[in-house]
PDB file of C-alpha atoms and ligand atoms in Angstrom:
ATOM      1  CA  MET A  31     114.948 102.702 120.398  1.00  0.00           C
ATOM      2  CA  ALA A  32     111.220 101.528 120.770  1.00  0.00           C
ATOM      3  CA  SER A  33     110.439  98.329 118.523  1.00  0.00           C
ATOM      4  CA  LYS A  34     109.225  99.201 114.439  1.00  0.00           C
ATOM      5  CA  SER A  35     105.722  98.914 114.007  1.00  0.00           C
ATOM      6  CA  ILE A  36     103.346  98.005 111.573  1.00  0.00           C
ATOM      7  CA  LEU A  37      99.725  98.183 110.349  1.00  0.00           C
ATOM      8  CA  VAL A  38      97.750  95.846 107.919  1.00  0.00           C
ATOM      9  CA  LEU A  39      94.928  97.246 106.928  1.00  0.00           C
ATOM     10  CA  HIS A  40      92.155  95.210 104.919  1.00  0.00           C
ATOM     11  CA  GLY A  41      89.184  96.494 103.108  1.00  0.00           C
ATOM     12  CA  PRO A  42      86.257  95.594 102.703  1.00  0.00           C
ATOM     13  CA  ASN A  43      84.702  91.702 101.725  1.00  0.00           C
ATOM     14  CA  LEU A  44      87.726  90.443 102.918  1.00  0.00           C
ATOM     15  CA  ASN A  45      86.951  89.665 105.839  1.00  0.00           C
ATOM     16  CA  LEU A  46      84.566  86.395 103.579  1.00  0.00           C
ATOM     17  CA  LEU A  47      88.344  85.499 102.118  1.00  0.00           C
ATOM     18  CA  GLY A  48      88.137  80.964 102.412  1.00  0.00           C
ATOM     19  CA  GLU A  49      84.272  81.569 101.255  1.00  0.00           C
ATOM     20  CA  ARG A  50      85.042  84.098  98.993  1.00  0.00           C
ATOM     21  CA  GLU A  51      86.468  83.777  94.991  1.00  0.00           C
ATOM     22  CA  PRO A  52      88.487  81.220  95.958  1.00  0.00           C
ATOM     23  CA  GLN A  53      90.278  80.831  92.543  1.00  0.00           C
ATOM     24  CA  HIS A  54      91.145  84.066  92.624  1.00  0.00           C
ATOM     25  CA  TYR A  55      92.074  84.644  97.180  1.00  0.00           C
ATOM     26  CA  GLY A  56      93.100  81.346  97.828  1.00  0.00           C
ATOM     27  CA  ASN A  57      91.838  79.357 100.792  1.00  0.00           C
ATOM     28  CA  GLN A  58      92.830  81.150 103.243  1.00  0.00           C
ATOM     29  CA  THR A  59      90.754  82.680 105.824  1.00  0.00           C
ATOM     30  CA  LEU A  60      91.961  86.667 106.565  1.00  0.00           C
ATOM     31  CA  GLU A  61      92.361  85.204 110.087  1.00  0.00           C
ATOM     32  CA  ASP A  62      94.769  82.592 109.149  1.00  0.00           C
ATOM     33  CA  ILE A  63      96.559  85.367 106.932  1.00  0.00           C
ATOM     34  CA  ASN A  64      96.063  87.125 109.867  1.00  0.00           C
ATOM     35  CA  GLN A  65      97.946  84.715 112.940  1.00  0.00           C
ATOM     36  CA  ALA A  66     100.541  84.144 110.127  1.00  0.00           C
ATOM     37  CA  LEU A  67     101.836  87.326 109.334  1.00  0.00           C
ATOM     38  CA  LYS A  68     101.672  87.610 114.070  1.00  0.00           C
ATOM     39  CA  ASN A  69     103.623  84.944 113.498  1.00  0.00           C
ATOM     40  CA  ILE A  70     106.710  86.332 111.724  1.00  0.00           C
ATOM     41  CA  ALA A  71     106.603  89.276 113.085  1.00  0.00           C
ATOM     42  CA  SER A  72     106.324  88.135 117.130  1.00  0.00           C
ATOM     43  CA  ALA A  73     109.538  86.292 116.087  1.00  0.00           C
ATOM     44  CA  LYS A  74     111.123  89.826 115.342  1.00  0.00           C
ATOM     45  CA  SER A  75     110.002  92.236 118.000  1.00  0.00           C
ATOM     46  CA  ILE A  76     108.110  93.611 115.559  1.00  0.00           C
ATOM     47  CA  GLN A  77     104.717  95.418 117.004  1.00  0.00           C
ATOM     48  CA  LEU A  78     101.870  94.942 114.480  1.00  0.00           C
ATOM     49  CA  GLU A  79      98.261  95.206 114.363  1.00  0.00           C
ATOM     50  CA  THR A  80      95.952  94.262 112.228  1.00  0.00           C
ATOM     51  CA  MET A  81      92.339  95.103 110.886  1.00  0.00           C
ATOM     52  CA  GLN A  82      90.484  94.969 108.397  1.00  0.00           C
ATOM     53  CA  SER A  83      87.076  97.041 107.883  1.00  0.00           C
ATOM     54  CA  ASN A  84      84.011  97.593 105.002  1.00  0.00           C
ATOM     55  CA  SER A  85      83.620 101.260 105.417  1.00  0.00           C
ATOM     56  CA  GLU A  86      85.520 103.362 103.418  1.00  0.00           C
ATOM     57  CA  ALA A  87      85.061 106.287 106.840  1.00  0.00           C
ATOM     58  CA  ASP A  88      86.588 103.171 108.653  1.00  0.00           C
ATOM     59  CA  LEU A  89      89.409 103.077 106.949  1.00  0.00           C
ATOM     60  CA  VAL A  90      89.973 106.678 106.722  1.00  0.00           C
ATOM     61  CA  ASN A  91      90.112 107.405 109.662  1.00  0.00           C
ATOM     62  CA  LYS A  92      92.102 104.200 110.881  1.00  0.00           C
ATOM     63  CA  ILE A  93      94.669 105.311 107.411  1.00  0.00           C
ATOM     64  CA  GLN A  94      94.615 109.183 109.863  1.00  0.00           C
ATOM     65  CA  SER A  95      95.619 108.348 112.211  1.00  0.00           C
ATOM     66  CA  LEU A  96      98.913 106.290 111.793  1.00  0.00           C
ATOM     67  CA  SER A  97     100.760 109.190 112.375  1.00  0.00           C
ATOM     68  CA  LYS A  98      99.390 109.881 115.679  1.00  0.00           C
ATOM     69  CA  GLU A  99      99.740 106.375 116.593  1.00  0.00           C
ATOM     70  CA  LYS A 100     103.381 106.021 115.832  1.00  0.00           C
ATOM     71  CA  PHE A 101     102.955 103.152 113.093  1.00  0.00           C
ATOM     72  CA  ASP A 102     106.787 103.125 111.211  1.00  0.00           C
ATOM     73  CA  PHE A 103     104.312 101.489 107.761  1.00  0.00           C
ATOM     74  CA  LEU A 104     101.364 100.308 106.675  1.00  0.00           C
ATOM     75  CA  ILE A 105     100.508  97.244 104.031  1.00  0.00           C
ATOM     76  CA  ILE A 106      97.322  97.522 102.400  1.00  0.00           C
ATOM     77  CA  ASN A 107      94.896  95.857 100.349  1.00  0.00           C
ATOM     78  CA  PRO A 108      91.988  98.813  99.991  1.00  0.00           C
ATOM     79  CA  ALA A 109      90.522  95.220  97.913  1.00  0.00           C
ATOM     80  CA  ALA A 110      87.109  97.435  96.250  1.00  0.00           C
ATOM     81  CA  TYR A 111      88.088 100.336  96.913  1.00  0.00           C
ATOM     82  CA  THR A 112      91.074 100.365  95.313  1.00  0.00           C
ATOM     83  CA  HIS A 113      89.283 101.462  91.968  1.00  0.00           C
ATOM     84  CA  THR A 114      87.418 104.049  93.494  1.00  0.00           C
ATOM     85  CA  SER A 115      88.687 106.071  96.465  1.00  0.00           C
ATOM     86  CA  VAL A 116      89.786 108.954  96.357  1.00  0.00           C
ATOM     87  CA  ALA A 117      89.746 110.204 100.141  1.00  0.00           C
ATOM     88  CA  MET A 118      91.425 107.170 100.670  1.00  0.00           C
ATOM     89  CA  ARG A 119      94.140 107.929  98.124  1.00  0.00           C
ATOM     90  CA  ASP A 120      94.495 111.641  99.849  1.00  0.00           C
ATOM     91  CA  ALA A 121      94.799 110.303 103.058  1.00  0.00           C
ATOM     92  CA  LEU A 122      97.261 108.506 102.479  1.00  0.00           C
ATOM     93  CA  SER A 123      99.363 111.743 100.376  1.00  0.00           C
ATOM     94  CA  ALA A 124      98.329 113.197 104.246  1.00  0.00           C
ATOM     95  CA  VAL A 125      99.816 111.487 106.546  1.00  0.00           C
ATOM     96  CA  LYS A 126     103.231 110.714 104.834  1.00  0.00           C
ATOM     97  CA  VAL A 127     103.536 106.232 106.377  1.00  0.00           C
ATOM     98  CA  PRO A 128     105.200 104.782 103.711  1.00  0.00           C
ATOM     99  CA  PHE A 129     102.600 101.800 101.969  1.00  0.00           C
ATOM    100  CA  ILE A 130     102.877  99.296 100.247  1.00  0.00           C
ATOM    101  CA  GLU A 131      99.873  98.510  98.049  1.00  0.00           C
ATOM    102  CA  VAL A 132      98.725  93.930  98.403  1.00  0.00           C
ATOM    103  CA  HIS A 133      96.197  92.192  96.365  1.00  0.00           C
ATOM    104  CA  LEU A 134      95.674  88.938  96.222  1.00  0.00           C
ATOM    105  CA  SER A 135      94.668  88.696  92.665  1.00  0.00           C
ATOM    106  CA  ASN A 136      97.315  89.308  89.623  1.00  0.00           C
ATOM    107  CA  VAL A 137      94.412  92.740  89.225  1.00  0.00           C
ATOM    108  CA  TYR A 138      95.528  93.353  85.642  1.00  0.00           C
ATOM    109  CA  ALA A 139      95.048  89.365  85.207  1.00  0.00           C
ATOM    110  CA  ARG A 140      90.919  90.356  85.347  1.00  0.00           C
ATOM    111  CA  GLU A 141      88.320  92.718  84.218  1.00  0.00           C
ATOM    112  CA  PRO A 142      89.601  96.748  82.890  1.00  0.00           C
ATOM    113  CA  PHE A 143      88.485  98.320  85.956  1.00  0.00           C
ATOM    114  CA  ARG A 144      90.679  96.976  88.204  1.00  0.00           C
ATOM    115  CA  HIS A 145      94.221  97.776  86.133  1.00  0.00           C
ATOM    116  CA  HIS A 146      92.886 101.103  87.460  1.00  0.00           C
ATOM    117  CA  SER A 147      94.075 102.216  91.397  1.00  0.00           C
ATOM    118  CA  TYR A 148      94.605 105.193  93.054  1.00  0.00           C
ATOM    119  CA  PHE A 149      97.413 104.101  95.136  1.00  0.00           C
ATOM    120  CA  SER A 150      99.538 102.342  93.429  1.00  0.00           C
ATOM    121  CA  ASP A 151     101.719 105.219  91.962  1.00  0.00           C
ATOM    122  CA  ILE A 152     101.776 106.949  95.461  1.00  0.00           C
ATOM    123  CA  ALA A 153     102.891 103.382  96.735  1.00  0.00           C
ATOM    124  CA  VAL A 154     106.643 101.870  97.716  1.00  0.00           C
ATOM    125  CA  ALA A 155     105.737  98.598  96.150  1.00  0.00           C
ATOM    126  CA  VAL A 156     102.793  96.977  95.025  1.00  0.00           C
ATOM    127  CA  ILE A 157     102.331  93.321  95.155  1.00  0.00           C
ATOM    128  CA  SER A 158      99.466  91.194  92.997  1.00  0.00           C
ATOM    129  CA  GLY A 159      98.647  87.837  92.522  1.00  0.00           C
ATOM    130  CA  LEU A 160     101.438  85.953  95.264  1.00  0.00           C
ATOM    131  CA  GLY A 161      97.678  85.304  97.432  1.00  0.00           C
ATOM    132  CA  ALA A 162      98.458  85.426 100.778  1.00  0.00           C
ATOM    133  CA  GLU A 163     102.744  84.810 100.160  1.00  0.00           C
ATOM    134  CA  GLY A 164     102.105  89.474  98.649  1.00  0.00           C
ATOM    135  CA  TYR A 165     101.071  89.828 102.296  1.00  0.00           C
ATOM    136  CA  VAL A 166     104.576  88.136 103.598  1.00  0.00           C
ATOM    137  CA  ALA A 167     106.820  90.090 101.200  1.00  0.00           C
ATOM    138  CA  ALA A 168     105.236  93.002 102.088  1.00  0.00           C
ATOM    139  CA  LEU A 169     105.771  92.683 105.804  1.00  0.00           C
ATOM    140  CA  ASN A 170     109.504  90.700 105.118  1.00  0.00           C
ATOM    141  CA  PHE A 171     110.689  93.870 102.977  1.00  0.00           C
ATOM    142  CA  ALA A 172     108.547  96.612 106.228  1.00  0.00           C
ATOM    143  CA  ILE A 173     110.397  94.940 108.878  1.00  0.00           C
ATOM    144  CA  ASN A 174     113.796  95.287 107.153  1.00  0.00           C
ATOM    145  CA  ALA A 175     112.596  99.136 104.905  1.00  0.00           C
TER     146      ALA A 175
HETATM  147  C1  DQA B 258      91.659  93.213  95.156  1.00  0.00           C
HETATM  148  C2  DQA B 258      91.818  93.000  94.330  1.00  0.00           C
HETATM  149  C3  DQA B 258      90.627  94.099  94.014  1.00  0.00           C
HETATM  150  O1  DQA B 258      89.957  94.155  92.360  1.00  0.00           O
HETATM  151  C4  DQA B 258      89.376  93.692  94.521  1.00  0.00           C
HETATM  152  O2  DQA B 258      88.302  94.433  94.643  1.00  0.00           O
HETATM  153  C5  DQA B 258      89.086  93.108  95.492  1.00  0.00           C
HETATM  154  C6  DQA B 258      90.864  92.237  96.405  1.00  0.00           C
HETATM  155  C7  DQA B 258      93.409  90.820  95.380  1.00  0.00           C
HETATM  156  O3  DQA B 258      93.280  91.185  97.132  1.00  0.00           O
HETATM  157  O4  DQA B 258      93.168  90.912  94.328  1.00  0.00           O
HETATM  158  O5  DQA B 258      88.260  92.874  96.177  1.00  0.00           O
HETATM  159  O6  DQA B 258      92.355  93.834  96.632  1.00  0.00           O
END
């Protein structure tokens, strides 16, 4: 049996982690987070791909390709698109690949516009406020799913 394949998708401005509002997003860079996830995955012989984009179109295109590329599970931090993107939600509904929505910060403890997500009601789970540990928890769940 082919090993499980998991995609971790990071939305806009997450390329700035480490320097961007560390009080909300911590000190780790996106590189650090991705590397930690890759180490966990490779220890369990799981195929893990990571991608970050600031472009909604690129994110929609990648989501559309999930089934064709044979990903079994998606971990996604849609970042600001969480609160705006009907297009990404529709793409996720279309491909039917299970996903966990991750936020580094606790979006419910922040501005009201961050309290609404276009993704949460169609996600397997939502993790918000655990910092980079949220990605690790999501990955462990996805590996065992
Ligand atoms: C975020 C929360 C979003 O509201 C924000 O726009 C982000 C990051 C988080 O990881 O806490 O860019 O998704």
